[in-house]
Every structure is written in structure tokens, then in C-alpha cells.
PDB file of C-alpha atoms in Angstrom:
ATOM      1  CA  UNK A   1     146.806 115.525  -9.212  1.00 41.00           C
ATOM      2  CA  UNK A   2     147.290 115.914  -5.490  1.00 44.00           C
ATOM      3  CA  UNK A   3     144.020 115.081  -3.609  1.00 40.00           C
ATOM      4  CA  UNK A   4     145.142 116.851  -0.358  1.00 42.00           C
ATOM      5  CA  UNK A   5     145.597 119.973  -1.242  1.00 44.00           C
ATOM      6  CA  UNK A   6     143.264 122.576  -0.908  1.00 41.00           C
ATOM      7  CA  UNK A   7     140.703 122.747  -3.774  1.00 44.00           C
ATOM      8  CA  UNK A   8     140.617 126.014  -6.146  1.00 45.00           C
ATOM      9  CA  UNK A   9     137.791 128.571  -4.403  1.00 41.00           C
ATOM     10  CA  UNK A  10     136.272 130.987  -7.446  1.00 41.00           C
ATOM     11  CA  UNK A  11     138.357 134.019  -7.779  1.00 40.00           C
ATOM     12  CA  UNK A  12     136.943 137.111  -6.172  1.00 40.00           C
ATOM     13  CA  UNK A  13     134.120 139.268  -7.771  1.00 43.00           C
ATOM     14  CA  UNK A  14     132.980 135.664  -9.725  1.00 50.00           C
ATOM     15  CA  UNK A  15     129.420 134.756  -8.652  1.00 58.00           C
ATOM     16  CA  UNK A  16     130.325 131.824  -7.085  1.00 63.00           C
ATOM     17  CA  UNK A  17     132.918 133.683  -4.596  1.00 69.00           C
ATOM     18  CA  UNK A  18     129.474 136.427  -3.955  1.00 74.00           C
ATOM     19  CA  UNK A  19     127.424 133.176  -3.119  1.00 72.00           C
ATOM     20  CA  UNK A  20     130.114 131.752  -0.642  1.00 77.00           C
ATOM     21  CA  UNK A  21     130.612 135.019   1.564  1.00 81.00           C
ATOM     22  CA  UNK A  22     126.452 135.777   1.582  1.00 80.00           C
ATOM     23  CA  UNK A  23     125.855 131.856   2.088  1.00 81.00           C
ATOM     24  CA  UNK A  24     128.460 130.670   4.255  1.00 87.00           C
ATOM     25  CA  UNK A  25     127.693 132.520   7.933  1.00 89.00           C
ATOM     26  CA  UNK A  26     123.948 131.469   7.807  1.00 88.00           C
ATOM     27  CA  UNK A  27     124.672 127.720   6.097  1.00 88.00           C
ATOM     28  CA  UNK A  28     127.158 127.277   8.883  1.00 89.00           C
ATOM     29  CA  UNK A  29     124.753 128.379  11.933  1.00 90.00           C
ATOM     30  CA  UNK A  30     121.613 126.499  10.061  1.00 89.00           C
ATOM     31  CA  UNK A  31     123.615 123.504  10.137  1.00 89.00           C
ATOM     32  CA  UNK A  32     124.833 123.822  13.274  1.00 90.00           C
ATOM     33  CA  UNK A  33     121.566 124.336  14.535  1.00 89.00           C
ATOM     34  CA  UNK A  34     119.781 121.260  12.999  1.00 88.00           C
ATOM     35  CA  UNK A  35     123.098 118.917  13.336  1.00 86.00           C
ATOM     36  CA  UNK A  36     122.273 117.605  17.112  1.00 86.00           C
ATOM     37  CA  UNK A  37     118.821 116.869  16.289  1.00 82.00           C
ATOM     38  CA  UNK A  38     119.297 114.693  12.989  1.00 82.00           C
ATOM     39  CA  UNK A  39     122.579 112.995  14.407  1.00 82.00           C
ATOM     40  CA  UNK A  40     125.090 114.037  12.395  1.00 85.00           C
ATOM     41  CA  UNK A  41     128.114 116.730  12.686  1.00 89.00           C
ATOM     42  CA  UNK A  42     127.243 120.469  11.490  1.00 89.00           C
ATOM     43  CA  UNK A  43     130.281 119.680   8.243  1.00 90.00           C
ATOM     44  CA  UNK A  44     128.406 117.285   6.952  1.00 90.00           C
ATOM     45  CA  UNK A  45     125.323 118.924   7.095  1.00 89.00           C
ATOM     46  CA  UNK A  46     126.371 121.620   5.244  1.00 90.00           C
ATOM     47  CA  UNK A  47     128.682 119.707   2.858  1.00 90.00           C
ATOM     48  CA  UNK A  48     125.436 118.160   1.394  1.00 89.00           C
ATOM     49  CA  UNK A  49     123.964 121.713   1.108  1.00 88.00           C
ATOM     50  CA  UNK A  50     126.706 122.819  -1.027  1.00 87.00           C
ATOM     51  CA  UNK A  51     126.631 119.606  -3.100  1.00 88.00           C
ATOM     52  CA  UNK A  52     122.873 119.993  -3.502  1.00 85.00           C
ATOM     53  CA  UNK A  53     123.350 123.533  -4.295  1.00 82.00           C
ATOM     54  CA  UNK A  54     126.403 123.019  -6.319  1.00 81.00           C
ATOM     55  CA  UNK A  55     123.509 120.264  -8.237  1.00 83.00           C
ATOM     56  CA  UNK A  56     121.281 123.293  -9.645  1.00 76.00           C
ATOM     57  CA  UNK A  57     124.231 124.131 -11.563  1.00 65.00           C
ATOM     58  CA  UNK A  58     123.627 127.684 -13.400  1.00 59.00           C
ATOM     59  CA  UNK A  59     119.886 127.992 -11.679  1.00 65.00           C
ATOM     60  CA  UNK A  60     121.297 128.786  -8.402  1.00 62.00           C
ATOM     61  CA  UNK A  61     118.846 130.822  -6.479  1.00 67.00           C
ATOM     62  CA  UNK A  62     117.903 134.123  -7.123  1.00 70.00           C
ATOM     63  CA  UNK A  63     119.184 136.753  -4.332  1.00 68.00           C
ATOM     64  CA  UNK A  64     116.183 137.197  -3.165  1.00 70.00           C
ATOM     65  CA  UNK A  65     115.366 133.932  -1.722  1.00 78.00           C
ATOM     66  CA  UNK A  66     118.390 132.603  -1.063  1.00 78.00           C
ATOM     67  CA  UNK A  67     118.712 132.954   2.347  1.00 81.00           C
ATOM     68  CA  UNK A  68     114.860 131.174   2.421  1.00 84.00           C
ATOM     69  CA  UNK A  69     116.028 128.248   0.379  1.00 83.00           C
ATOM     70  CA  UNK A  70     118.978 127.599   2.167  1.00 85.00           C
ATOM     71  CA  UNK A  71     117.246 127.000   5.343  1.00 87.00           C
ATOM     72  CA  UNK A  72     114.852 124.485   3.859  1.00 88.00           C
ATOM     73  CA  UNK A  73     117.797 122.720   2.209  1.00 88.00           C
ATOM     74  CA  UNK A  74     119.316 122.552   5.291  1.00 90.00           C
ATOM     75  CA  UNK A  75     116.053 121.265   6.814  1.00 90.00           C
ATOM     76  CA  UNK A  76     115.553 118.769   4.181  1.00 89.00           C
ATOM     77  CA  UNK A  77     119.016 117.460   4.657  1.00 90.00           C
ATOM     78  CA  UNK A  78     118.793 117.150   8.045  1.00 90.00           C
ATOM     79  CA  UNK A  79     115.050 114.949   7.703  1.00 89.00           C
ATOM     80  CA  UNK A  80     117.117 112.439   5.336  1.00 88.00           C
ATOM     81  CA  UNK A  81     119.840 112.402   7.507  1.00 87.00           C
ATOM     82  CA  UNK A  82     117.654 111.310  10.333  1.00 85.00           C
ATOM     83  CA  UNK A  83     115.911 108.751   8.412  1.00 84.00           C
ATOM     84  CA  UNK A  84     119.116 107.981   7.567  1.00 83.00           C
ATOM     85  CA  UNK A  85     120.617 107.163  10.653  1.00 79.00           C
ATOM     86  CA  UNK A  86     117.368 105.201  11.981  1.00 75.00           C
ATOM     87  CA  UNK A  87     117.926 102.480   8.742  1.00 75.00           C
ATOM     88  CA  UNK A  88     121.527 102.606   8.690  1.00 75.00           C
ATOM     89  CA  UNK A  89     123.211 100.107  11.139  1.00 69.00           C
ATOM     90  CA  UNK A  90     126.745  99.418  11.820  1.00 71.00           C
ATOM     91  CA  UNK A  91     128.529  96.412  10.646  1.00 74.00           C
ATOM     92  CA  UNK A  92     129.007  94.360  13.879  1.00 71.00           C
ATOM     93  CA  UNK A  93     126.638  96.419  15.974  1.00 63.00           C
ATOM     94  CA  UNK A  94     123.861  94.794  18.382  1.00 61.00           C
ATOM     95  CA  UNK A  95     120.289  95.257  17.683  1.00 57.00           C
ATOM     96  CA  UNK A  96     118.266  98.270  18.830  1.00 55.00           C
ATOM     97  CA  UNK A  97     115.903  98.217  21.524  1.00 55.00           C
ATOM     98  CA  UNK A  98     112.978  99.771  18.827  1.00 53.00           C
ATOM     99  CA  UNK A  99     113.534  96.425  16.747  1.00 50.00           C
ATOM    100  CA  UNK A 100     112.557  92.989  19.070  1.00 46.00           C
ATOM    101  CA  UNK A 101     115.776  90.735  19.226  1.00 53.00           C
ATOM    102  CA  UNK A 102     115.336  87.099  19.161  1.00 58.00           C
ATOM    103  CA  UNK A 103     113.113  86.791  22.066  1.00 75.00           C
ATOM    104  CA  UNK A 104     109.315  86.089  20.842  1.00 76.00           C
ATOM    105  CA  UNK A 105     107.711  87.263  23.721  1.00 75.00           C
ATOM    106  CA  UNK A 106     108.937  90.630  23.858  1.00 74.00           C
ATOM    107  CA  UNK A 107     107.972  90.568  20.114  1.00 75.00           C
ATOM    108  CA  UNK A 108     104.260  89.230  20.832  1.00 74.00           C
ATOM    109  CA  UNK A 109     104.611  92.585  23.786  1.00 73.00           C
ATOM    110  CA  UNK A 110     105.191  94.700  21.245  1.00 78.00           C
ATOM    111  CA  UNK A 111     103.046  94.188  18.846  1.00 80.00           C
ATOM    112  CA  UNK A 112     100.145  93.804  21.139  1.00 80.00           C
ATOM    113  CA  UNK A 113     101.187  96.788  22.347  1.00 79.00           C
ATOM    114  CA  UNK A 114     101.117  98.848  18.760  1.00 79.00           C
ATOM    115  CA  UNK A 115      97.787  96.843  17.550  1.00 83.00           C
ATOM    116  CA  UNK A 116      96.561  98.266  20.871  1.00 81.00           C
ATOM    117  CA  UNK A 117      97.841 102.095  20.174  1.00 81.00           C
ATOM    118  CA  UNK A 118      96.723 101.726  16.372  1.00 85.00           C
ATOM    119  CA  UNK A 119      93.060 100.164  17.421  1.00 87.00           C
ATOM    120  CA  UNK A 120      92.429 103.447  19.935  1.00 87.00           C
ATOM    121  CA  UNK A 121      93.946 105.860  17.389  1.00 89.00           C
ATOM    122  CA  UNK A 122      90.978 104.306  15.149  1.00 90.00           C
ATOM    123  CA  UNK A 123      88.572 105.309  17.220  1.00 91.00           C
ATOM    124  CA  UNK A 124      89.474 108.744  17.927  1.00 91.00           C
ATOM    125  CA  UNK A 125      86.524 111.056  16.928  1.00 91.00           C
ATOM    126  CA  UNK A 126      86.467 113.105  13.902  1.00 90.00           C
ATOM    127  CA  UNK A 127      90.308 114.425  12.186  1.00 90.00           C
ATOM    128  CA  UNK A 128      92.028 112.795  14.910  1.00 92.00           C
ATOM    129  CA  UNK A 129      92.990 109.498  13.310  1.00 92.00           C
ATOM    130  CA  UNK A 130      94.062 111.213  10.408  1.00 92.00           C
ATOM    131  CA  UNK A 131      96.282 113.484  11.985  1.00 91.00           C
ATOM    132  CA  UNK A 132      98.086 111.353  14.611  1.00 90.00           C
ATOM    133  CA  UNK A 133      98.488 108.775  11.602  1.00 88.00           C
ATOM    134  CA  UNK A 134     100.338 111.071   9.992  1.00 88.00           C
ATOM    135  CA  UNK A 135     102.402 112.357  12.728  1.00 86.00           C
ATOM    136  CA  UNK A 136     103.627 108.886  13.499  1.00 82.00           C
ATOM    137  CA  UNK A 137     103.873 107.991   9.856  1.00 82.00           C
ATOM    138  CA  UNK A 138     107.660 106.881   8.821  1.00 80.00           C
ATOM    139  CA  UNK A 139     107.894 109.553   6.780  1.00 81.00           C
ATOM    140  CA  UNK A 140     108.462 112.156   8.891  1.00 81.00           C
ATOM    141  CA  UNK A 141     106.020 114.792   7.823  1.00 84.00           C
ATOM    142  CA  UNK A 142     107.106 118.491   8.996  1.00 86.00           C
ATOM    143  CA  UNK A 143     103.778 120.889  10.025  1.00 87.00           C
ATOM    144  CA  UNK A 144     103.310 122.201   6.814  1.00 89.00           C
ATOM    145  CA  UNK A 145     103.165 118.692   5.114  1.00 89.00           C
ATOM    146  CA  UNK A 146     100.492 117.615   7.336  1.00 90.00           C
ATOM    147  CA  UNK A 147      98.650 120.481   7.026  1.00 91.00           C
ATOM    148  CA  UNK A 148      98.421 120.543   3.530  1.00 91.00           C
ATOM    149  CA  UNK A 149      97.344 116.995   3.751  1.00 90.00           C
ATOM    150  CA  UNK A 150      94.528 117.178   5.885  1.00 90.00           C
ATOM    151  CA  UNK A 151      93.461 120.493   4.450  1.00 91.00           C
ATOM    152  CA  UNK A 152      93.469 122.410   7.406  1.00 90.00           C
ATOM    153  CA  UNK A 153      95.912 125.688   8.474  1.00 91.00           C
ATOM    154  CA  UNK A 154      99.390 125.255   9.478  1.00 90.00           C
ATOM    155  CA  UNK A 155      98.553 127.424  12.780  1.00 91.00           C
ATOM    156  CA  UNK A 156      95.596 125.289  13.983  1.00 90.00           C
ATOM    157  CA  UNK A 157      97.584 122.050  13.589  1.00 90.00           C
ATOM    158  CA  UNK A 158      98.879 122.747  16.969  1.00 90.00           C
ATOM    159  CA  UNK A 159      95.565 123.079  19.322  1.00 92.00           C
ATOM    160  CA  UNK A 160      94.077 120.357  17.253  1.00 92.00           C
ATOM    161  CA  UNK A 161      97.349 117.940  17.890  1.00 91.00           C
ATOM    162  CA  UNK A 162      96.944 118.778  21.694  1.00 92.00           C
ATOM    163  CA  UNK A 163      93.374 117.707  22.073  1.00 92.00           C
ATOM    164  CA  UNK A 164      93.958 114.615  19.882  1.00 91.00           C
ATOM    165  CA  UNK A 165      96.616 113.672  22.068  1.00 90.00           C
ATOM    166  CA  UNK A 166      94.481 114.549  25.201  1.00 90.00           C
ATOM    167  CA  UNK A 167      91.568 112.582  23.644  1.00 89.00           C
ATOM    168  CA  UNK A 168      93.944 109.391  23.345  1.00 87.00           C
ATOM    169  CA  UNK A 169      95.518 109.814  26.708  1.00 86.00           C
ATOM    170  CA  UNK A 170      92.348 109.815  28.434  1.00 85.00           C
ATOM    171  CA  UNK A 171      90.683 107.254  26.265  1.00 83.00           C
ATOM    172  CA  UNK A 172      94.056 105.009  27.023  1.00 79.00           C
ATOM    173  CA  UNK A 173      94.007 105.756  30.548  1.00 77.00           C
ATOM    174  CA  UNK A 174      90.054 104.069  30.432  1.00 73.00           C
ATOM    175  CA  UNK A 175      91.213 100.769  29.422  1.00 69.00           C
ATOM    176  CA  UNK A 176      94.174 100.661  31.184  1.00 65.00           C
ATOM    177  CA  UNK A 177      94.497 100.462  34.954  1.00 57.00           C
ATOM    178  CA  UNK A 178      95.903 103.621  36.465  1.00 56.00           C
ATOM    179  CA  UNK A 179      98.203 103.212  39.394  1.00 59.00           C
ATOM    180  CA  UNK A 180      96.928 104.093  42.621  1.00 61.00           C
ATOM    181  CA  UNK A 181      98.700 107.024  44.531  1.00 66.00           C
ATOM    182  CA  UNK A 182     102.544 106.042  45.188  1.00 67.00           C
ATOM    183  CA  UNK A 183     102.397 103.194  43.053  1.00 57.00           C
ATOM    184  CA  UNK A 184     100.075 101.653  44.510  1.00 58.00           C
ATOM    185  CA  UNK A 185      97.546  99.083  42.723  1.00 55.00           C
ATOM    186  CA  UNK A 186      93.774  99.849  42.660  1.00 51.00           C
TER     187      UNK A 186
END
């Protein structure tokens, strides 16, 4: 068996052949689209579409909804590859500045500085430690997900998310010394 030759592609009018000519234009510009944001090149991206549809075996989806589930594969794909690619770390490569290297009191910074963020996120008033927990949360929640979590509509997630944040900027800005006009200290 020759491993570099071109695989077999379904003979025409098979179903398989149908699903590659209606999937492959929008797969390809989905993927290309999401690639530069997850960190990863558009082939890949839509190589582990096709294996994950290739995975439903017969139950591939219906006509109707194809074009639907293909963009939330691709979607999905492209969350796991980002989580991916914040774990994953080179063999042989130097630390990242997220993770404190060696020195203890950049570590002792830094996590003064997140018990800090974490104490005034606490104190937010009413949905607003709820939903800025979740958008920081590690597992990288998309609108809809956080919605349906806090039991509130996926349109009013927005204008809620802005005054939370406004809410913690200004309470932030309270206990920390602001700058005085070109830099200067108050």
C-alpha cells in the first residue's frame, strides 16, 4: 500500500461525493475564517471537521441543516484548538509570560494581583459576579453558553456585560490611585 498517493474520493453521484461539493466551499471559508483566531492553519481546521463528520458515520446530517452544523463544528473545533494551544507547550520552549517563572516575587505580584480582581468581582452588585465569572472561566464559554447558564437572553448578555465591566472599572479605579494628567502622580 502506497501512503503517498492520493486517497480514493467517492465516485460521482455517491452521497459522499454530493456532501463534498455542497460542504467543501463553506468548510473551507469557515475554517479559514476561525483559523487566525484559535492559532492554527485553516487545513487543519477543517481536517478535524471532516474526521468529526466522517465520525457520525451513516447519521451524517440531514440537508437541511448541514450548512448550520458545519459552522458549529467548525466553531467547536476551533474552541478546542485554542484551549489546545494555551496547554500545549513545546519541548525545549521557555516559559510564558501568563505562567510566573522562577522568580517568587513576580509570583506573590500576581497573585495579589488576581486575589485583588477576584475579591472586587465578588462584590459586584446583583448578576455581575456571576457573569464575569463565567466569562473568565477556563472554559471558554461562547454567548449562548452563558446565557443559558445564568438564565437570561442571549441578546441582553451584551448591555449587561458592558455595565458589569463599567461597574468593575470604576469600582477598581476607587481603590487604586489614578494617574494624574500626563502621568503625573496625585
Amino acid at each position: 500500500m502506497d501512503l503517498l498517493k492520493e486517497p480514493d474520493l467517492p465516485e460521482a453521484g455517491r452521497p459522499e461525493s454530493e456532501l463534498l461539493r455542497e460542504l467543501g466551499p463553506l468548510l473551507s471559508a469557515e475554517a479559514a475564517a476561525e483559523a487566525p483566531a484559535a492559532g492554527v492553519e485553516a487545513a487543519d481546521l477543517e481536517q478535524a471537521v471532516w474526521v468529526r463528520l466522517l465520525e457520525r458515520g451513516p447519521h451524517a446530517p440531514d440537508p437541511g441543516g448541514r450548512a448550520r452544523w458545519l459552522r458549529r463544528a467548525v466553531r467547536a473545533e476551533a474552541r478546542l484548538a485554542r484551549r489546545r494551544t494555551r496547554r500545549e507547550v513545546p519541548y525545549g520552549a521557555a516559559p510564558t509570560p501568563a505562567a510566573p517563572a522562577g522568580e517568587p516575587e513576580d509570583a506573590l505580584l500576581h497573585g495579589e494581583e488576581n486575589r485583588a480582581l477576584r475579591s472586587a468581582v465578588a462584590r459586584l452588585p446583583g448578576r455581575c459576579p456571576q457573569l464575569i465569572g463565567a466569562l473568565l472561566s477556563p472554559r471558554d464559554l461562547t454567548y449562548r453558553e452563558i446565557a443559558g447558564e445564568l438564565g437570561i437572553s442571549q441578546g441582553s448578555l451584551g448591555p449587561v456585560r458592558s455595565r458589569c465591566l463599567g461597574c468593575l472599572r470604576r469600582m477598581l479605579a476607587a481603590e487604586v490611585a489614578a494617574p494624574g494628567p500626563w502621568g503625573k502622580e496625585r
